[in-house]
Amino acid sequence: MKHPEPRCPIRPTDPCSLCFPGASGPQDCGLVLLVREDPDLAEEWARLRREAAQERRRQPH
């Protein structure tokens, strides 16, 4: 059975590449924590996610 590959919350189209030293996945990634805790970064991240979701809905299946 294949294990699910964790996705990067910051770059949702990419798998977690363990780009933050010491991270074992998105759950303990310092970059993810930084973005979620900074109000300006969190707002920009949410905007980008909304735009990406809208784009996915526009694409034919």
PDB file of N, CA and C in Angstrom:
ATOM      1  N   MET A   1       0.843  -1.175   0.000  1.00  0.00           N
ATOM      2  CA  MET A   1       0.000   0.000   0.000  1.00  0.00           C
ATOM      3  C   MET A   1       0.892   1.243   0.000  1.00  0.00           C
ATOM      4  N   LYS A   2       0.560   2.195  -0.837  1.00  0.00           N
ATOM      5  CA  LYS A   2       1.342   3.416  -0.963  1.00  0.00           C
ATOM      6  C   LYS A   2       0.940   4.408   0.130  1.00  0.00           C
ATOM      7  N   HIS A   3       1.936   5.057   0.727  1.00  0.00           N
ATOM      8  CA  HIS A   3       1.671   6.058   1.758  1.00  0.00           C
ATOM      9  C   HIS A   3       1.410   7.407   1.108  1.00  0.00           C
ATOM     10  N   PRO A   4       0.487   8.199   1.664  1.00  0.00           N
ATOM     11  CA  PRO A   4       0.239   9.524   1.098  1.00  0.00           C
ATOM     12  C   PRO A   4       1.470  10.411   1.268  1.00  0.00           C
ATOM     13  N   GLU A   5       1.712  11.223   0.278  1.00  0.00           N
ATOM     14  CA  GLU A   5       2.853  12.131   0.323  1.00  0.00           C
ATOM     15  C   GLU A   5       2.383  13.475   0.873  1.00  0.00           C
ATOM     16  N   PRO A   6       3.001  13.964   1.962  1.00  0.00           N
ATOM     17  CA  PRO A   6       2.560  15.242   2.511  1.00  0.00           C
ATOM     18  C   PRO A   6       2.794  16.377   1.518  1.00  0.00           C
ATOM     19  N   ARG A   7       1.815  17.278   1.427  1.00  0.00           N
ATOM     20  CA  ARG A   7       1.920  18.437   0.542  1.00  0.00           C
ATOM     21  C   ARG A   7       2.406  19.634   1.347  1.00  0.00           C
ATOM     22  N   CYS A   8       3.099  20.530   0.682  1.00  0.00           N
ATOM     23  CA  CYS A   8       3.564  21.756   1.324  1.00  0.00           C
ATOM     24  C   CYS A   8       2.394  22.725   1.451  1.00  0.00           C
ATOM     25  N   PRO A   9       2.041  23.158   2.658  1.00  0.00           N
ATOM     26  CA  PRO A   9       0.948  24.111   2.804  1.00  0.00           C
ATOM     27  C   PRO A   9       1.256  25.473   2.174  1.00  0.00           C
ATOM     28  N   ILE A  10       2.515  25.816   2.078  1.00  0.00           N
ATOM     29  CA  ILE A  10       2.905  27.104   1.509  1.00  0.00           C
ATOM     30  C   ILE A  10       2.878  27.042  -0.013  1.00  0.00           C
ATOM     31  N   ARG A  11       3.312  25.929  -0.566  1.00  0.00           N
ATOM     32  CA  ARG A  11       3.297  25.704  -2.021  1.00  0.00           C
ATOM     33  C   ARG A  11       2.445  24.461  -2.273  1.00  0.00           C
ATOM     34  N   PRO A  12       1.121  24.603  -2.274  1.00  0.00           N
ATOM     35  CA  PRO A  12       0.232  23.438  -2.281  1.00  0.00           C
ATOM     36  C   PRO A  12       0.354  22.513  -3.483  1.00  0.00           C
ATOM     37  N   THR A  13       0.957  22.967  -4.561  1.00  0.00           N
ATOM     38  CA  THR A  13       1.124  22.073  -5.708  1.00  0.00           C
ATOM     39  C   THR A  13       2.374  21.213  -5.580  1.00  0.00           C
ATOM     40  N   ASP A  14       3.189  21.474  -4.558  1.00  0.00           N
ATOM     41  CA  ASP A  14       4.449  20.751  -4.372  1.00  0.00           C
ATOM     42  C   ASP A  14       4.375  19.816  -3.171  1.00  0.00           C
ATOM     43  N   PRO A  15       5.096  18.708  -3.233  1.00  0.00           N
ATOM     44  CA  PRO A  15       5.203  17.866  -2.043  1.00  0.00           C
ATOM     45  C   PRO A  15       6.094  18.548  -1.009  1.00  0.00           C
ATOM     46  N   CYS A  16       5.976  18.147   0.223  1.00  0.00           N
ATOM     47  CA  CYS A  16       6.862  18.668   1.257  1.00  0.00           C
ATOM     48  C   CYS A  16       8.276  18.203   0.924  1.00  0.00           C
ATOM     49  N   SER A  17       9.171  19.156   0.742  1.00  0.00           N
ATOM     50  CA  SER A  17      10.551  18.807   0.372  1.00  0.00           C
ATOM     51  C   SER A  17      11.494  18.878   1.562  1.00  0.00           C
ATOM     52  N   LEU A  18      10.933  19.054   2.757  1.00  0.00           N
ATOM     53  CA  LEU A  18      11.737  19.180   3.971  1.00  0.00           C
ATOM     54  C   LEU A  18      12.770  20.293   3.811  1.00  0.00           C
ATOM     55  N   CYS A  19      12.323  21.433   3.245  1.00  0.00           N
ATOM     56  CA  CYS A  19      13.233  22.548   2.972  1.00  0.00           C
ATOM     57  C   CYS A  19      13.665  23.270   4.241  1.00  0.00           C
ATOM     58  N   PHE A  20      12.924  23.098   5.331  1.00  0.00           N
ATOM     59  CA  PHE A  20      13.291  23.742   6.591  1.00  0.00           C
ATOM     60  C   PHE A  20      14.134  22.763   7.401  1.00  0.00           C
ATOM     61  N   PRO A  21      15.360  23.148   7.767  1.00  0.00           N
ATOM     62  CA  PRO A  21      16.238  22.225   8.506  1.00  0.00           C
ATOM     63  C   PRO A  21      15.579  21.702   9.783  1.00  0.00           C
ATOM     64  N   GLY A  22      15.635  20.398   9.957  1.00  0.00           N
ATOM     65  CA  GLY A  22      15.102  19.753  11.144  1.00  0.00           C
ATOM     66  C   GLY A  22      13.640  19.362  11.052  1.00  0.00           C
ATOM     67  N   ALA A  23      12.954  19.782  10.008  1.00  0.00           N
ATOM     68  CA  ALA A  23      11.534  19.447   9.869  1.00  0.00           C
ATOM     69  C   ALA A  23      11.380  18.012   9.385  1.00  0.00           C
ATOM     70  N   SER A  24      10.343  17.359   9.886  1.00  0.00           N
ATOM     71  CA  SER A  24      10.047  16.006   9.407  1.00  0.00           C
ATOM     72  C   SER A  24       8.814  16.012   8.509  1.00  0.00           C
ATOM     73  N   GLY A  25       8.240  17.185   8.298  1.00  0.00           N
ATOM     74  CA  GLY A  25       7.071  17.342   7.442  1.00  0.00           C
ATOM     75  C   GLY A  25       6.403  18.675   7.735  1.00  0.00           C
ATOM     76  N   PRO A  26       5.265  18.940   7.098  1.00  0.00           N
ATOM     77  CA  PRO A  26       4.582  20.218   7.304  1.00  0.00           C
ATOM     78  C   PRO A  26       4.186  20.468   8.762  1.00  0.00           C
ATOM     79  N   GLN A  27       3.952  19.395   9.515  1.00  0.00           N
ATOM     80  CA  GLN A  27       3.477  19.540  10.889  1.00  0.00           C
ATOM     81  C   GLN A  27       4.489  20.207  11.812  1.00  0.00           C
ATOM     82  N   ASP A  28       5.781  20.154  11.501  1.00  0.00           N
ATOM     83  CA  ASP A  28       6.773  20.814  12.356  1.00  0.00           C
ATOM     84  C   ASP A  28       7.731  21.697  11.542  1.00  0.00           C
ATOM     85  N   CYS A  29       7.230  22.241  10.456  1.00  0.00           N
ATOM     86  CA  CYS A  29       8.024  23.107   9.585  1.00  0.00           C
ATOM     87  C   CYS A  29       8.003  24.537  10.120  1.00  0.00           C
ATOM     88  N   GLY A  30       9.169  25.094  10.339  1.00  0.00           N
ATOM     89  CA  GLY A  30       9.274  26.463  10.834  1.00  0.00           C
ATOM     90  C   GLY A  30       8.728  27.486   9.858  1.00  0.00           C
ATOM     91  N   LEU A  31       8.876  27.236   8.562  1.00  0.00           N
ATOM     92  CA  LEU A  31       8.355  28.164   7.562  1.00  0.00           C
ATOM     93  C   LEU A  31       6.829  28.219   7.622  1.00  0.00           C
ATOM     94  N   VAL A  32       6.201  27.069   7.734  1.00  0.00           N
ATOM     95  CA  VAL A  32       4.740  27.021   7.836  1.00  0.00           C
ATOM     96  C   VAL A  32       4.292  27.749   9.100  1.00  0.00           C
ATOM     97  N   LEU A  33       4.963  27.504  10.201  1.00  0.00           N
ATOM     98  CA  LEU A  33       4.631  28.163  11.465  1.00  0.00           C
ATOM     99  C   LEU A  33       4.783  29.676  11.340  1.00  0.00           C
ATOM    100  N   LEU A  34       5.875  30.122  10.737  1.00  0.00           N
ATOM    101  CA  LEU A  34       6.117  31.552  10.558  1.00  0.00           C
ATOM    102  C   LEU A  34       5.002  32.206   9.748  1.00  0.00           C
ATOM    103  N   VAL A  35       4.627  31.590   8.645  1.00  0.00           N
ATOM    104  CA  VAL A  35       3.579  32.161   7.792  1.00  0.00           C
ATOM    105  C   VAL A  35       2.243  32.188   8.524  1.00  0.00           C
ATOM    106  N   ARG A  36       1.932  31.151   9.250  1.00  0.00           N
ATOM    107  CA  ARG A  36       0.638  31.095   9.939  1.00  0.00           C
ATOM    108  C   ARG A  36       0.555  32.086  11.095  1.00  0.00           C
ATOM    109  N   GLU A  37       1.686  32.395  11.724  1.00  0.00           N
ATOM    110  CA  GLU A  37       1.668  33.286  12.883  1.00  0.00           C
ATOM    111  C   GLU A  37       1.810  34.760  12.520  1.00  0.00           C
ATOM    112  N   ASP A  38       2.308  35.084  11.332  1.00  0.00           N
ATOM    113  CA  ASP A  38       2.468  36.474  10.915  1.00  0.00           C
ATOM    114  C   ASP A  38       1.180  36.927  10.219  1.00  0.00           C
ATOM    115  N   PRO A  39       0.491  37.931  10.756  1.00  0.00           N
ATOM    116  CA  PRO A  39      -0.798  38.333  10.177  1.00  0.00           C
ATOM    117  C   PRO A  39      -0.708  38.741   8.704  1.00  0.00           C
ATOM    118  N   ASP A  40       0.317  39.479   8.327  1.00  0.00           N
ATOM    119  CA  ASP A  40       0.444  39.910   6.927  1.00  0.00           C
ATOM    120  C   ASP A  40       0.715  38.730   6.002  1.00  0.00           C
ATOM    121  N   LEU A  41       1.628  37.858   6.413  1.00  0.00           N
ATOM    122  CA  LEU A  41       1.928  36.678   5.590  1.00  0.00           C
ATOM    123  C   LEU A  41       0.720  35.749   5.519  1.00  0.00           C
ATOM    124  N   ALA A  42       0.034  35.576   6.637  1.00  0.00           N
ATOM    125  CA  ALA A  42      -1.143  34.701   6.653  1.00  0.00           C
ATOM    126  C   ALA A  42      -2.231  35.245   5.726  1.00  0.00           C
ATOM    127  N   GLU A  43      -2.409  36.563   5.709  1.00  0.00           N
ATOM    128  CA  GLU A  43      -3.411  37.169   4.825  1.00  0.00           C
ATOM    129  C   GLU A  43      -3.043  36.958   3.357  1.00  0.00           C
ATOM    130  N   GLU A  44      -1.784  37.165   3.022  1.00  0.00           N
ATOM    131  CA  GLU A  44      -1.328  36.962   1.638  1.00  0.00           C
ATOM    132  C   GLU A  44      -1.453  35.492   1.242  1.00  0.00           C
ATOM    133  N   TRP A  45      -1.097  34.599   2.152  1.00  0.00           N
ATOM    134  CA  TRP A  45      -1.187  33.159   1.899  1.00  0.00           C
ATOM    135  C   TRP A  45      -2.638  32.764   1.629  1.00  0.00           C
ATOM    136  N   ALA A  46      -3.562  33.306   2.430  1.00  0.00           N
ATOM    137  CA  ALA A  46      -4.984  33.002   2.240  1.00  0.00           C
ATOM    138  C   ALA A  46      -5.470  33.527   0.888  1.00  0.00           C
ATOM    139  N   ARG A  47      -5.026  34.722   0.509  1.00  0.00           N
ATOM    140  CA  ARG A  47      -5.422  35.290  -0.785  1.00  0.00           C
ATOM    141  C   ARG A  47      -4.943  34.400  -1.932  1.00  0.00           C
ATOM    142  N   LEU A  48      -3.696  33.965  -1.861  1.00  0.00           N
ATOM    143  CA  LEU A  48      -3.144  33.109  -2.917  1.00  0.00           C
ATOM    144  C   LEU A  48      -3.880  31.772  -2.989  1.00  0.00           C
ATOM    145  N   ARG A  49      -4.246  31.227  -1.844  1.00  0.00           N
ATOM    146  CA  ARG A  49      -4.984  29.962  -1.828  1.00  0.00           C
ATOM    147  C   ARG A  49      -6.371  30.128  -2.437  1.00  0.00           C
ATOM    148  N   ARG A  50      -7.035  31.257  -2.143  1.00  0.00           N
ATOM    149  CA  ARG A  50      -8.352  31.518  -2.739  1.00  0.00           C
ATOM    150  C   ARG A  50      -8.245  31.616  -4.255  1.00  0.00           C
ATOM    151  N   GLU A  51      -7.228  32.345  -4.732  1.00  0.00           N
ATOM    152  CA  GLU A  51      -7.036  32.492  -6.175  1.00  0.00           C
ATOM    153  C   GLU A  51      -6.768  31.144  -6.835  1.00  0.00           C
ATOM    154  N   ALA A  52      -5.952  30.321  -6.198  1.00  0.00           N
ATOM    155  CA  ALA A  52      -5.645  29.002  -6.754  1.00  0.00           C
ATOM    156  C   ALA A  52      -6.903  28.134  -6.794  1.00  0.00           C
ATOM    157  N   ALA A  53      -7.730  28.218  -5.761  1.00  0.00           N
ATOM    158  CA  ALA A  53      -8.971  27.435  -5.728  1.00  0.00           C
ATOM    159  C   ALA A  53      -9.922  27.895  -6.825  1.00  0.00           C
ATOM    160  N   GLN A  54     -10.016  29.199  -7.035  1.00  0.00           N
ATOM    161  CA  GLN A  54     -10.869  29.717  -8.108  1.00  0.00           C
ATOM    162  C   GLN A  54     -10.372  29.242  -9.466  1.00  0.00           C
ATOM    163  N   GLU A  55      -9.078  29.243  -9.654  1.00  0.00           N
ATOM    164  CA  GLU A  55      -8.494  28.792 -10.923  1.00  0.00           C
ATOM    165  C   GLU A  55      -8.790  27.310 -11.154  1.00  0.00           C
ATOM    166  N   ARG A  56      -8.700  26.496 -10.107  1.00  0.00           N
ATOM    167  CA  ARG A  56      -8.994  25.063 -10.245  1.00  0.00           C
ATOM    168  C   ARG A  56     -10.453  24.842 -10.633  1.00  0.00           C
ATOM    169  N   ARG A  57     -11.357  25.657 -10.089  1.00  0.00           N
ATOM    170  CA  ARG A  57     -12.782  25.516 -10.416  1.00  0.00           C
ATOM    171  C   ARG A  57     -13.064  25.903 -11.864  1.00  0.00           C
ATOM    172  N   ARG A  58     -12.279  26.810 -12.427  1.00  0.00           N
ATOM    173  CA  ARG A  58     -12.478  27.248 -13.815  1.00  0.00           C
ATOM    174  C   ARG A  58     -11.987  26.225 -14.827  1.00  0.00           C
ATOM    175  N   GLN A  59     -11.052  25.380 -14.435  1.00  0.00           N
ATOM    176  CA  GLN A  59     -10.475  24.415 -15.369  1.00  0.00           C
ATOM    177  C   GLN A  59     -11.466  23.288 -15.628  1.00  0.00           C
ATOM    178  N   PRO A  60     -11.597  22.892 -16.909  1.00  0.00           N
ATOM    179  CA  PRO A  60     -12.490  21.760 -17.219  1.00  0.00           C
ATOM    180  C   PRO A  60     -11.909  20.457 -16.677  1.00  0.00           C
ATOM    181  N   HIS A  61     -12.784  19.562 -16.300  1.00  0.00           N
ATOM    182  CA  HIS A  61     -12.335  18.275 -15.730  1.00  0.00           C
ATOM    183  C   HIS A  61     -12.225  17.231 -16.775  1.00  0.00           C
TER     184      HIS A  61
END
